[in-house]
PDB file of C-alpha atoms (C1' of nucleotides) in Angstrom:
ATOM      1  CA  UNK A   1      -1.279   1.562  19.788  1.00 97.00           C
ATOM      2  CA  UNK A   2      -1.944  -1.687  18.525  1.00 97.00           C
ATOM      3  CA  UNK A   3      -2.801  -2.633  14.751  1.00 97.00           C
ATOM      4  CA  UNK A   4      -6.569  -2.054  14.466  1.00 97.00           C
ATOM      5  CA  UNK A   5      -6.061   1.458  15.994  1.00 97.00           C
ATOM      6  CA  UNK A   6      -3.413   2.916  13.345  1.00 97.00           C
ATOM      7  CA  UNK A   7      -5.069   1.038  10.803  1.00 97.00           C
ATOM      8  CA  UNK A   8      -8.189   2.924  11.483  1.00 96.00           C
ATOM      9  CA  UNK A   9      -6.503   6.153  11.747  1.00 97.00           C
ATOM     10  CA  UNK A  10      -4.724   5.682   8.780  1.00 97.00           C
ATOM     11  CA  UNK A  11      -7.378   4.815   6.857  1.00 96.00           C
ATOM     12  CA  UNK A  12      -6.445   1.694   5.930  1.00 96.00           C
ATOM     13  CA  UNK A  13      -6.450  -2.103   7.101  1.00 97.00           C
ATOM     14  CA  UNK A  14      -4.567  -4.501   9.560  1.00 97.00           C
ATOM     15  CA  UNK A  15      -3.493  -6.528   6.232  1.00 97.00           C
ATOM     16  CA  UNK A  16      -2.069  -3.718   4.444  1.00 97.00           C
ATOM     17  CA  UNK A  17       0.174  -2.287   7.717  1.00 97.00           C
ATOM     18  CA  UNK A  18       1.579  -6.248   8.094  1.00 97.00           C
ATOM     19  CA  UNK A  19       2.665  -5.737   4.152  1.00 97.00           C
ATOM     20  CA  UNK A  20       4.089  -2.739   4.672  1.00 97.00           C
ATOM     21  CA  UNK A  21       6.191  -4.128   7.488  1.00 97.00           C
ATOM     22  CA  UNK A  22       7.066  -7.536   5.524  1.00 95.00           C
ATOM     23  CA  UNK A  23       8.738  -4.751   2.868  1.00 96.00           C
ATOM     24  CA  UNK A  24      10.811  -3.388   5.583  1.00 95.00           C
ATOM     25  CA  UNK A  25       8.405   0.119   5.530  1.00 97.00           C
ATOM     26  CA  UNK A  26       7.746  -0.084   9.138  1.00 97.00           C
ATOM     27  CA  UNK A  27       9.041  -2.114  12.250  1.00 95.00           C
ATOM     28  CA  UNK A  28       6.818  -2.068  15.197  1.00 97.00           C
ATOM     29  CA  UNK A  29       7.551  -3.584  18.820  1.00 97.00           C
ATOM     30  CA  UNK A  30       6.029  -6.094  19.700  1.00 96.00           C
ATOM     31  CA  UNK A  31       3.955  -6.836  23.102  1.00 95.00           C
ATOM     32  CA  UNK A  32       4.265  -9.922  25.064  1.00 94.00           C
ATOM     33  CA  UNK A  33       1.207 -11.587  23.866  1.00 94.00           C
ATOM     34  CA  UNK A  34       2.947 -11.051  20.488  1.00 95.00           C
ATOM     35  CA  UNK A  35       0.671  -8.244  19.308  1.00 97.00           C
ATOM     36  CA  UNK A  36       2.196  -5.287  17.191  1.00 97.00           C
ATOM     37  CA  UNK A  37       2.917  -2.075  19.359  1.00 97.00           C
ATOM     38  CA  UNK A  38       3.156   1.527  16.957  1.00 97.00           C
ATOM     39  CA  UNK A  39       4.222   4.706  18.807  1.00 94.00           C
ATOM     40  CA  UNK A  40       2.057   7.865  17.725  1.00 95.00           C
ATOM     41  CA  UNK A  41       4.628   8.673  15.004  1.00 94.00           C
ATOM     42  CA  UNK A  42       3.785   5.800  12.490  1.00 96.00           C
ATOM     43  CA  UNK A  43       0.837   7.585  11.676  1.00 97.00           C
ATOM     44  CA  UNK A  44       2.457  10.152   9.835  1.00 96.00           C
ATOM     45  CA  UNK A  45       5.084   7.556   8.282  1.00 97.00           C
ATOM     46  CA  UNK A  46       1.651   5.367   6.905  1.00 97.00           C
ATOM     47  CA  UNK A  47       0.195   8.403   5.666  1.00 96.00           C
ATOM     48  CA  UNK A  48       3.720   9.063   3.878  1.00 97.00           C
ATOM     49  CA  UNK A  49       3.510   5.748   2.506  1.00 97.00           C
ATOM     50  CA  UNK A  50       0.112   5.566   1.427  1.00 96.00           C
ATOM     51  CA  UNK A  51      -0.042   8.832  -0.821  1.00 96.00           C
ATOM     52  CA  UNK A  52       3.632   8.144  -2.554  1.00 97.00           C
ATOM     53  CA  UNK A  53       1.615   5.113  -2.961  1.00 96.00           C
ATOM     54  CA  UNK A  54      -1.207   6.304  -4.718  1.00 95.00           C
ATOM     55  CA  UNK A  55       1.573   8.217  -6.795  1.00 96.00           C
ATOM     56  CA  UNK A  56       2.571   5.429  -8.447  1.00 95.00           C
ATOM     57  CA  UNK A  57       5.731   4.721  -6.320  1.00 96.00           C
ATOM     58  CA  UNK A  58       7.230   1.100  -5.864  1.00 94.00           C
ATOM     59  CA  UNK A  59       7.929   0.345  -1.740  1.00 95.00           C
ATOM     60  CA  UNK A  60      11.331   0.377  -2.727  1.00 94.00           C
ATOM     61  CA  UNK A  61      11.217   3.902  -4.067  1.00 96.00           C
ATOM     62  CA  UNK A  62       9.047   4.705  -0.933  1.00 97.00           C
ATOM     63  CA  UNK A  63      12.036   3.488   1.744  1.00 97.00           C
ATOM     64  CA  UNK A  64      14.492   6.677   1.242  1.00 97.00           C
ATOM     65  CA  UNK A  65      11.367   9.161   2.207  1.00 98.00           C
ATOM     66  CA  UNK A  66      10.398   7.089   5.333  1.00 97.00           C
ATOM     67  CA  UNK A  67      13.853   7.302   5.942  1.00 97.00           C
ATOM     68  CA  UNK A  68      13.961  10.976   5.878  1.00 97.00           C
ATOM     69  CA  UNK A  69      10.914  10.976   7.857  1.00 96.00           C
ATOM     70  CA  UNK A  70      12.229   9.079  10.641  1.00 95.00           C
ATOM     71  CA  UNK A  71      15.494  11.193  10.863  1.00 95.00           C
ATOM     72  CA  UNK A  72      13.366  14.116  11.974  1.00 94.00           C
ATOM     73  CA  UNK A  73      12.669  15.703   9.098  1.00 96.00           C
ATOM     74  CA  UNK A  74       9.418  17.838   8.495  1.00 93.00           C
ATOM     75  CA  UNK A  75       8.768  15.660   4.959  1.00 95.00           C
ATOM     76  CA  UNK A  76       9.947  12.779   3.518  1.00 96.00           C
ATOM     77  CA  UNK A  77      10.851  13.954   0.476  1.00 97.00           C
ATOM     78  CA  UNK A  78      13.384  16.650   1.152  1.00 97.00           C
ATOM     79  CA  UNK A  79      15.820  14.304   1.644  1.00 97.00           C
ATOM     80  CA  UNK A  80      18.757  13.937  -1.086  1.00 97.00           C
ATOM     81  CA  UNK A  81      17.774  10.420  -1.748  1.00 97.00           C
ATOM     82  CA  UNK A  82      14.461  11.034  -1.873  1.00 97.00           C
ATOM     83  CA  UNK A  83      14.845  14.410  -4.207  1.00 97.00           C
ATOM     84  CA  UNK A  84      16.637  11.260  -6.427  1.00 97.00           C
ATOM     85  CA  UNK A  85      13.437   9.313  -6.172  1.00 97.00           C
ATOM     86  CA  UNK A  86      11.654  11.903  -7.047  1.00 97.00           C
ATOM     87  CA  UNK A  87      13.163  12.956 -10.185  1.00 97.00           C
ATOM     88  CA  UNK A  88      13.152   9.554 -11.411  1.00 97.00           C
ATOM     89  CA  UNK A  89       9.198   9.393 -10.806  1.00 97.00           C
ATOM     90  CA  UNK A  90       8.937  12.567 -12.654  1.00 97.00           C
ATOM     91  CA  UNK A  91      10.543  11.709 -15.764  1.00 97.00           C
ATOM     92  CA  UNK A  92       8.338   8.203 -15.367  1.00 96.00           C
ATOM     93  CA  UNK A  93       5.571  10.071 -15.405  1.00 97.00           C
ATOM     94  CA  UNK A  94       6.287  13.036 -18.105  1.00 97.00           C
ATOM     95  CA  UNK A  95       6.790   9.710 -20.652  1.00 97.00           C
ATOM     96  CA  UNK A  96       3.516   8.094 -19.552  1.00 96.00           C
ATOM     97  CA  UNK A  97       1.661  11.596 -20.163  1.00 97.00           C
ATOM     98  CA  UNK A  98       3.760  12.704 -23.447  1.00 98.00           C
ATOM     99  CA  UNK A  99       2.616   8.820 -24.569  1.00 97.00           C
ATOM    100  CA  UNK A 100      -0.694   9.765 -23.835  1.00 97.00           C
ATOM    101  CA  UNK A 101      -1.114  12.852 -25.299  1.00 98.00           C
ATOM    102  CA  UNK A 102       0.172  10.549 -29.051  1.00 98.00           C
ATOM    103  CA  UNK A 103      -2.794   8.110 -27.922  1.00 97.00           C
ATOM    104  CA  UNK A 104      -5.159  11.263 -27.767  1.00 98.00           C
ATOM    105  CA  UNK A 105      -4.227  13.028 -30.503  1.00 97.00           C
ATOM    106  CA  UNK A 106      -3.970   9.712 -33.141  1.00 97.00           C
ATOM    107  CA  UNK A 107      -8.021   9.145 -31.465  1.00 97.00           C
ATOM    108  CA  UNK A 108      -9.009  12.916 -32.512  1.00 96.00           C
ATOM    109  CA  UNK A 109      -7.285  12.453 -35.578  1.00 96.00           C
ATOM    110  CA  UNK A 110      -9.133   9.102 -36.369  1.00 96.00           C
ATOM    111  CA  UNK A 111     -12.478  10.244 -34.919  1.00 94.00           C
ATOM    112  CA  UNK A 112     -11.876  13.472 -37.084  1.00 93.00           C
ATOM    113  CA  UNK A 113     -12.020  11.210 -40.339  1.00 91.00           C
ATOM    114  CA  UNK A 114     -15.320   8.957 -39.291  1.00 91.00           C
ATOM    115  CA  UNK A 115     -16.799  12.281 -39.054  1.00 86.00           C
ATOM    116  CA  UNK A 116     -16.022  13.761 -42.384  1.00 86.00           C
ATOM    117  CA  UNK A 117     -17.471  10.429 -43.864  1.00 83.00           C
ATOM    118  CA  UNK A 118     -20.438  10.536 -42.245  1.00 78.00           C
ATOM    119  CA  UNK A 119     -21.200  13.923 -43.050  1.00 61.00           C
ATOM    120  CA  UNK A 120     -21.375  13.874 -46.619  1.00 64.00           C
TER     121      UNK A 120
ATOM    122  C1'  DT B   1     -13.019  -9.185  20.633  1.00 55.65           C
ATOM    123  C1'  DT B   2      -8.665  -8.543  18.593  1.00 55.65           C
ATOM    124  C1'  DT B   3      -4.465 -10.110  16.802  1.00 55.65           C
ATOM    125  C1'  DC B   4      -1.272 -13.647  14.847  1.00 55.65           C
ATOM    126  C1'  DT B   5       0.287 -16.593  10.956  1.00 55.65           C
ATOM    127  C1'  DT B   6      -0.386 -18.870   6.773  1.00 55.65           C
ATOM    128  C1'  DA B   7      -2.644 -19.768   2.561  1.00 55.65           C
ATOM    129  C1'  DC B   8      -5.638 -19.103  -1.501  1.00 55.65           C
ATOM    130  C1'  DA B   9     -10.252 -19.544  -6.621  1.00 55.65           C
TER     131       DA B   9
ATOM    132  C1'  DT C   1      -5.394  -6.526  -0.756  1.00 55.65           C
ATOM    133  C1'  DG C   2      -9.348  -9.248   0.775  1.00 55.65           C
ATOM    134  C1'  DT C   3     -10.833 -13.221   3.199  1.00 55.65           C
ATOM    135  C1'  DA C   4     -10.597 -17.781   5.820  1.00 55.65           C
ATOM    136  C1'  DA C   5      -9.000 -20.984   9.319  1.00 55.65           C
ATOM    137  C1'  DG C   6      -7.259 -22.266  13.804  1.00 55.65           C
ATOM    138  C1'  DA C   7      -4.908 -20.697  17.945  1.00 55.65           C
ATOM    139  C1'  DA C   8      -3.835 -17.433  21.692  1.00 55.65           C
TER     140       DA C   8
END
DNA sequence: TTTCTTACA
DNA sequence: TGTAAGAA
């Protein structure tokens, strides 16, 4: 299929499917006129990329699990390099929400105190 | 009409 | 990532 198609069953646009190519994500065929050919199985490697994606992962971090994808695998991510990736995201992630919860409590605490002066 | 590349207020 | 321009 050519561009528009998978980027319309994807759910995303021509644009975004040439970036993910330029960071070595995908590698289409091309057609004689030049035009980007995708077999059927790209679809499920874009949707891979596209929610790791929306999980906050870097294309680089996203490589391993297409990777694993393309070897056959029923998932990208139970791969050894990608289980790697993975934990590394985690532990991102439990900092940026143990940071947060500081940031929430401190508000409470300082909301907490306008409150007690204004109800005298 | 669609895609390609390149470039950008 | 979007959008624009010029070519195929």
């Amino acid at each position: 299929m050519l561009i528009g198609e998978l980027a319309e069953r994807a759910g995303t646009s021509p644009r975004t499917l040439r970036y993910y190519e330029e960071h070595g994500l995908i590698h289409p065929s091309r057609d004689a006129n030049g035009y980007r050919q995708y077999d059927d199985g790209e679809l499920r490697v874009v949707h891979e990329i596209r929610t790791l994606l929306a999980d906050g992962f870097g294309v680089d971090d996203i490589k391993p699990f297409v990777a694993c994808l393309r070897a056959g695998n029923s998932a990208g991510h139970v791969c050894p390099d990608s289980a790697m990736v993975l934990r590394r995201r985690l532990a991102e992630v439990d900092g940026y929400l143990a940071r947060l919860t500081e940031v929430q409590q401190r508000l409470r605490d300082q909301l907490k105190e306008i409150k007690c002066q204004m109800t005298p």
